[in-house]
Coordinates of N, CA and C and ligand atoms in Angstrom, one line a residue:
X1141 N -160.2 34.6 -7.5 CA -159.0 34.0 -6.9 C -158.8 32.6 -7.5
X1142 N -157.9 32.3 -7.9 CA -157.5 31.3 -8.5 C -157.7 30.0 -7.7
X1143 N -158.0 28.7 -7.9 CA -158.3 27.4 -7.1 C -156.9 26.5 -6.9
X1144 N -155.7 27.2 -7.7 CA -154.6 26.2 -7.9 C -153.4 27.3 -7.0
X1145 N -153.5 26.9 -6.2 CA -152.5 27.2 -4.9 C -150.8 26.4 -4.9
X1146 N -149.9 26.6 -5.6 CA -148.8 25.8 -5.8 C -148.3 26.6 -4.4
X1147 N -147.2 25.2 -4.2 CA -146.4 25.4 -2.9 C -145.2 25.1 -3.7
X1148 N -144.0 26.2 -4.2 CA -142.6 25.5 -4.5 C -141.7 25.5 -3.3
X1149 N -141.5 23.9 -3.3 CA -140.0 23.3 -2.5 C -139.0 23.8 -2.5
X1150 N -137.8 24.3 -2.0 CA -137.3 24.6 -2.6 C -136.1 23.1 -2.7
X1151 N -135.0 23.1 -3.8 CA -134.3 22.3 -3.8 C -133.1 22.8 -3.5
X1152 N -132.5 21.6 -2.4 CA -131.5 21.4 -1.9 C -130.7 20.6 -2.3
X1153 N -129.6 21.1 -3.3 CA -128.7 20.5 -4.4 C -127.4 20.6 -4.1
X1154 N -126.8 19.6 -4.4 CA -125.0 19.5 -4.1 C -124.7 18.5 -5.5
X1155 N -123.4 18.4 -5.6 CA -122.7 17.6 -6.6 C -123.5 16.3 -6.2
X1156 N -124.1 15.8 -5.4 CA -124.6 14.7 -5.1 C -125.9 14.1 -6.1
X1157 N -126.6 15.3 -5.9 CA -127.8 15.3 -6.4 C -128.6 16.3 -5.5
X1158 N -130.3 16.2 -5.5 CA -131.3 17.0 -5.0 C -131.4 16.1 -3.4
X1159 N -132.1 17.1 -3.2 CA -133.3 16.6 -1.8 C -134.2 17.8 -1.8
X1160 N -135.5 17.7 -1.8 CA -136.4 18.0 -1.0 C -137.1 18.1 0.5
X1161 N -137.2 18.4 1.2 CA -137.6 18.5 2.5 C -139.1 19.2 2.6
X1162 N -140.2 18.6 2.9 CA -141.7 19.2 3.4 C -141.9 19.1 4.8
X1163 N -141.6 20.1 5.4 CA -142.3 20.4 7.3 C -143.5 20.8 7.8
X1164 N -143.8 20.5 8.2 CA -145.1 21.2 8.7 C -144.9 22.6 8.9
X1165 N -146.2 22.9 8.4 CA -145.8 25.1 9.5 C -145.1 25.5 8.6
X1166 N -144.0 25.3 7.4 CA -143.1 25.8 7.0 C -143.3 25.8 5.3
X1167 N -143.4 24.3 4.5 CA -143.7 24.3 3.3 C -145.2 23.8 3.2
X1168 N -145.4 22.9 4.6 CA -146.9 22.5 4.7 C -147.6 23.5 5.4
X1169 N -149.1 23.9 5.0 CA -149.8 25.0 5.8 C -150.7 24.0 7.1
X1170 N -150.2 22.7 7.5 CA -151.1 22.1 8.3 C -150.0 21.0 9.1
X1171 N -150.6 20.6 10.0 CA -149.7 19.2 10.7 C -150.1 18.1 9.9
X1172 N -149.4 17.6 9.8 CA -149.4 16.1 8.8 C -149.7 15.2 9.5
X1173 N -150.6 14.4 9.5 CA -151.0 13.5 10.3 C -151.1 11.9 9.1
X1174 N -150.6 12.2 7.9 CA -150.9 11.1 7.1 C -149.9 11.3 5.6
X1175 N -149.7 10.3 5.2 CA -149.2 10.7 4.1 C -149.1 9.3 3.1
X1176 N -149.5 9.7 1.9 CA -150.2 8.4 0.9 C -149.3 8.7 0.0
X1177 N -148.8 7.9 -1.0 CA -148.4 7.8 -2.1 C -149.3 7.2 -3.7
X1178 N -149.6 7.1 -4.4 CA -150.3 6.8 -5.7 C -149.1 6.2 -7.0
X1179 N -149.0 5.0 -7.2 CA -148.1 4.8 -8.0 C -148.6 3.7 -9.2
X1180 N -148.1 3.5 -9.9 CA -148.1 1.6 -11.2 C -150.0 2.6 -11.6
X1181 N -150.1 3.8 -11.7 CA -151.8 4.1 -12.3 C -151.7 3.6 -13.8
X1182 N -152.3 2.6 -14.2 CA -152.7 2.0 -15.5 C -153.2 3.1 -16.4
X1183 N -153.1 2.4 -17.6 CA -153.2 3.5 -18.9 C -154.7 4.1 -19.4
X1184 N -154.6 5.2 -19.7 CA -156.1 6.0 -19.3 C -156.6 6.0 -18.1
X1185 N -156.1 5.3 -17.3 CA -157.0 5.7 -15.6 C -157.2 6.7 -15.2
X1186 N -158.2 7.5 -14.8 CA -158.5 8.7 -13.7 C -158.5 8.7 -12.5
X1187 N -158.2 9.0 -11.6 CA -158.8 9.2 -10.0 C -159.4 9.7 -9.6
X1188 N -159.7 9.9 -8.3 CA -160.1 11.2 -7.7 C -161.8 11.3 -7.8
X1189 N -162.1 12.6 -8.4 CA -163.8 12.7 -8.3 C -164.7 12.2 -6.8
X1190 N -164.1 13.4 -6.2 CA -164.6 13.6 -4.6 C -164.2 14.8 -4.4
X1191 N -164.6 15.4 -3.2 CA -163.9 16.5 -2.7 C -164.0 15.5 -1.2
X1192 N -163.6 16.8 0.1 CA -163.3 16.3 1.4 C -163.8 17.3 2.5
X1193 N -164.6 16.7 3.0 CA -165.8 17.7 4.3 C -164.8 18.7 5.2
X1194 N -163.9 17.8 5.9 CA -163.0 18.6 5.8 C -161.2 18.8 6.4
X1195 N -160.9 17.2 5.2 CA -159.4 17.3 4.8 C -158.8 18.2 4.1
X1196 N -157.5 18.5 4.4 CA -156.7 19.4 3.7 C -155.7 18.4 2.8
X1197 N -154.9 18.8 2.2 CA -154.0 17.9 1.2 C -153.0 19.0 0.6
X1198 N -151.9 18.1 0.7 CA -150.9 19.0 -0.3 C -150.5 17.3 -1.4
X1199 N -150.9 17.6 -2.6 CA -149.8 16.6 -3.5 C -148.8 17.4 -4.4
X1200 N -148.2 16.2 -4.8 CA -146.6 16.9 -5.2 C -146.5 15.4 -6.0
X1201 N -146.2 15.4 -7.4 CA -145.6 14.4 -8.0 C -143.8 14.3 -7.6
X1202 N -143.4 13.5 -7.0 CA -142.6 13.2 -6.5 C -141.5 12.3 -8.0
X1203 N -142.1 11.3 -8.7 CA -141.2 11.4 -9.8 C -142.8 11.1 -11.2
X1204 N -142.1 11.7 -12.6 CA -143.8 11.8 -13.5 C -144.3 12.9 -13.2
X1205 N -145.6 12.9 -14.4 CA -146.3 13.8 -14.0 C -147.6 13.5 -14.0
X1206 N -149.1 13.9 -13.5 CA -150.2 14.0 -14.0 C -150.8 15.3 -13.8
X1207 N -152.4 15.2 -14.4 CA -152.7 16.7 -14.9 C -154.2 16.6 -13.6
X1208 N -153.8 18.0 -12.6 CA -154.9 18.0 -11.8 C -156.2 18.4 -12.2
X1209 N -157.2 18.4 -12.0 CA -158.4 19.5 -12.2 C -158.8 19.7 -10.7
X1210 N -159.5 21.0 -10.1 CA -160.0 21.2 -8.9 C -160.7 22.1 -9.8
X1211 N -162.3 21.8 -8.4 CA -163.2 22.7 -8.7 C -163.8 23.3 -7.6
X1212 N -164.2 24.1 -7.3 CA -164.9 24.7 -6.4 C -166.4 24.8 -6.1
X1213 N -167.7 24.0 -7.2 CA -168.7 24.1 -7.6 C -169.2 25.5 -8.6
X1214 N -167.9 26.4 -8.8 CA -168.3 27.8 -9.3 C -167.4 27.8 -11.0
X1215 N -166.5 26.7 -10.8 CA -165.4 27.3 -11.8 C -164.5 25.6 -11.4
X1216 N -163.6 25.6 -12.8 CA -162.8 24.3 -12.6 C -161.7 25.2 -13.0
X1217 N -160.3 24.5 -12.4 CA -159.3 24.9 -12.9 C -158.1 23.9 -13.2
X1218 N -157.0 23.6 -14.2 CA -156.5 22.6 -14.1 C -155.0 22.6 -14.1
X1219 N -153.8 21.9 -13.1 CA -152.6 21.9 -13.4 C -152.1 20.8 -13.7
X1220 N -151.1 20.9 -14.4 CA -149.5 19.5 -14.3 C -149.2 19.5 -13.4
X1221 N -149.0 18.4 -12.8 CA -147.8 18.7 -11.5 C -146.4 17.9 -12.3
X1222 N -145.9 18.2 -12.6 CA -144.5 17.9 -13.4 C -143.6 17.8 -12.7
X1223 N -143.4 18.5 -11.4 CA -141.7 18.5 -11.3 C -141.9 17.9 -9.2
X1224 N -141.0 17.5 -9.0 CA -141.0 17.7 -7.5 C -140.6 19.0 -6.4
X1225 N -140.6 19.6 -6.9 CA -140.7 21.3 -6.5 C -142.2 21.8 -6.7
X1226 N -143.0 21.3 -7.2 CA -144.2 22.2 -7.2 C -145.3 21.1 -6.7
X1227 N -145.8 21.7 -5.2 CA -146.6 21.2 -4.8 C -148.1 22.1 -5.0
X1228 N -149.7 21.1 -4.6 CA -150.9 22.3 -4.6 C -151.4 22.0 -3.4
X1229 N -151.8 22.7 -3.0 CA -152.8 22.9 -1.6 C -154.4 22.7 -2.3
X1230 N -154.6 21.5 -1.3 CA -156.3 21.5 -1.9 C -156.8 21.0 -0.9
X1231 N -157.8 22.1 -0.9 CA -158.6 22.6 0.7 C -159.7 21.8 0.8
X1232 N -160.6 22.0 1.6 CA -161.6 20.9 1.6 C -162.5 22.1 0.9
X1233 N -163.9 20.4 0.7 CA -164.7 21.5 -0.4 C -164.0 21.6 -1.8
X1234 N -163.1 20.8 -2.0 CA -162.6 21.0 -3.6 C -162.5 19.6 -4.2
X1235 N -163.7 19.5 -5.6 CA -163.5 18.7 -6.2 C -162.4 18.4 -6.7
X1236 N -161.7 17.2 -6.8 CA -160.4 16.9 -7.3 C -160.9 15.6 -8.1
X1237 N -159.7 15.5 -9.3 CA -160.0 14.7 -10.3 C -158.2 14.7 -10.5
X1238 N -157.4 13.5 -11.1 CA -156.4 13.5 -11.6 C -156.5 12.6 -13.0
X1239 N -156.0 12.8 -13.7 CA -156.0 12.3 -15.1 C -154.6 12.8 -15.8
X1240 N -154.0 11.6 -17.0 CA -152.9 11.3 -18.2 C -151.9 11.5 -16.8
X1241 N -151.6 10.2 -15.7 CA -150.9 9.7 -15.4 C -149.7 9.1 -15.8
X1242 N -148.5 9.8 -15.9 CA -147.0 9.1 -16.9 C -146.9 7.6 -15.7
X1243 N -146.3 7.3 -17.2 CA -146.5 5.8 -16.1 C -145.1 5.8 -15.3
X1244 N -144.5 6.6 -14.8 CA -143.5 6.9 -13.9 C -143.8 7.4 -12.7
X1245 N -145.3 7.8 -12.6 CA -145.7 8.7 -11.8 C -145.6 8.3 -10.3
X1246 N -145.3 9.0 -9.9 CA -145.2 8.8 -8.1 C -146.0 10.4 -7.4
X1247 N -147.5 10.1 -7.0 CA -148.2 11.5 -6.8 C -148.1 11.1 -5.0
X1248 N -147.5 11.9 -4.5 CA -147.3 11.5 -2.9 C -148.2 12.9 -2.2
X1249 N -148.9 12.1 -1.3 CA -150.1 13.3 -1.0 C -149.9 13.4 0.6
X1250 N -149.9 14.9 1.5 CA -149.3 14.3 2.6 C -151.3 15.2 3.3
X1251 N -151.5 14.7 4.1 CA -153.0 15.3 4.9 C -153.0 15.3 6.1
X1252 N -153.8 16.6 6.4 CA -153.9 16.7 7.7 C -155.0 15.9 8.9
X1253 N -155.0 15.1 8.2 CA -155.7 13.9 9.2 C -156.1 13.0 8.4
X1254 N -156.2 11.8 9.8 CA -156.2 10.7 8.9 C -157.2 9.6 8.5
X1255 N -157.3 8.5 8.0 CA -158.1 8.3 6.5 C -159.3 8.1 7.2
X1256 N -160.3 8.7 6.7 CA -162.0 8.6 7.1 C -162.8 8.3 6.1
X1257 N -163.4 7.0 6.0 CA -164.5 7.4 4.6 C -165.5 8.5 4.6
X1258 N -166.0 8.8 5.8 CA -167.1 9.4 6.5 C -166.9 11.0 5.9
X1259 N -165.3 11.5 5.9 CA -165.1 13.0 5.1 C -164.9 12.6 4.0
X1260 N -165.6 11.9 2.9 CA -165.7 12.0 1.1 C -166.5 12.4 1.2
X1261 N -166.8 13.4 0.0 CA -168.0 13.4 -0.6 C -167.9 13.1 -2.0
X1262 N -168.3 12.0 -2.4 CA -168.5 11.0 -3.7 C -169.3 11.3 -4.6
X1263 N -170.2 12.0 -4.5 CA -171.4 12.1 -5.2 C -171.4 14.0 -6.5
X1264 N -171.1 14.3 -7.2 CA -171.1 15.6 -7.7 C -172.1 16.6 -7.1
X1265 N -173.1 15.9 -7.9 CA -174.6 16.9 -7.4 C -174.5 16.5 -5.7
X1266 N -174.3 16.0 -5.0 CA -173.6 16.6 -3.1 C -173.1 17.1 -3.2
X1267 N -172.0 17.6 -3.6 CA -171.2 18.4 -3.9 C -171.6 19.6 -3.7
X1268 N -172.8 19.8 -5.2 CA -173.1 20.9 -5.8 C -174.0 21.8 -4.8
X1269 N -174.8 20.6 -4.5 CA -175.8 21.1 -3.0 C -175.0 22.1 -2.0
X1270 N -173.6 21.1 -1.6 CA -173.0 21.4 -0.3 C -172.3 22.7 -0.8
X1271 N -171.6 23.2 -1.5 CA -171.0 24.4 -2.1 C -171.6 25.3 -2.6
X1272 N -172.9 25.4 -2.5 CA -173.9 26.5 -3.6 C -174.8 26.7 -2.6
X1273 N -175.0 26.0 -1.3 CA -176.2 26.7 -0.7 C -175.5 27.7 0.0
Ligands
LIG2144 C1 -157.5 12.4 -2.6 C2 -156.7 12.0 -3.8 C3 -155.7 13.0 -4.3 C4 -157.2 4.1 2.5 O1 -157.5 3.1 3.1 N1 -156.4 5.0 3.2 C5 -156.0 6.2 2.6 O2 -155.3 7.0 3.3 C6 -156.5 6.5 1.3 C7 -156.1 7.8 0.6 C8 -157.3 5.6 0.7 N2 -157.6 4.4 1.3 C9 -158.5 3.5 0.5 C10 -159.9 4.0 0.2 C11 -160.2 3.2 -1.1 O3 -160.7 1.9 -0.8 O4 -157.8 3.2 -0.7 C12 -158.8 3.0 -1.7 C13 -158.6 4.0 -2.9 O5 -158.9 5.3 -2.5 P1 -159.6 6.3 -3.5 O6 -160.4 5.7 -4.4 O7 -160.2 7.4 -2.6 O8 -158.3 6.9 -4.2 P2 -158.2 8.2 -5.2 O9 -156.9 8.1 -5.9 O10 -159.4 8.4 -6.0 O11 -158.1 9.5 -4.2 C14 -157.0 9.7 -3.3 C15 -157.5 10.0 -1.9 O12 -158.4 9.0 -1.4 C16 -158.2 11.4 -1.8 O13 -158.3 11.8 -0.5 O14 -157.7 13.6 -2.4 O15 -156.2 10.7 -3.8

């Protein structure tokens, strides 16, 4: 089963322009209790390299793009997020890493609870422990 879970928005377009809409229950599989944005990421910078004990997340590059990786401790898998219609669901338990950030990028992340340092896990080999036994 694949690790990259896309959620497409759909777009709501008139002679105006677009809109997007994300609801809970509906395009989100969780109640939103938080919601972060990621923007100005400097040239060559990475993020990420954690997974989460046990947050959920949906991101969605909102404008830009960068390139996800998620791992599961078994397998890595990697997407673009390119457009604002395609969001990923990334569950807890999944290493996440973002990397080749457009410098336009706007990665807006919405979660189902809110910010704890206490659910990172920072460390790989934790990680590898926590997912393999
Ligand atoms: C994730 C990826 C996609 C807060 O104070 N509140 C918050 O809601 C968040 C998300 C972060 N912070 C603080 C914690 C750190 O001192 O902001 C600082 C930077 O966070 P971090 O280094 O964890 O950022 P990223 O980009 O590596 O990871 C973030 C999220 O933290 C993470 O949950 O899944 O984006």
């Amino acid at each position: 089963m694949s690790l990259i879970k896309i959620i497409n928005f759909p777009t709501i377009g008139d002679e105006r322009g677009s809109l997007i809409a994300m609801e809970a229950k509906d395009q989100i599989p969780f109640n939103i209790k938080r919601v972060y944005f990621i923007f100005d990421t400097q040239k060559n910078v990475s993020r990420g390299f954690h997974a989460h004990k046990d947050h959920q997340q949906v991101a969605v590059c909102v404008s830009g793009k960068c390139r996800m990786t998620l791992d599961d401790g078994k397998k890595s898998e990697e997407v673009w997020l390119d457009s604002p219609n395609k969001g990923i669901f990334i569950d807890k338990h999944i290493w996440r890493e973002m990397h080749d950030f457009s410098d336009d990028c706007v990665l807006l992340v919405l979660a189902n609870e809110n910010y704890s340092e206490s659910d990172y896990i920072r460390s790989y080999d934790q990680f590898l422990k926590i997912t393999n036994q």
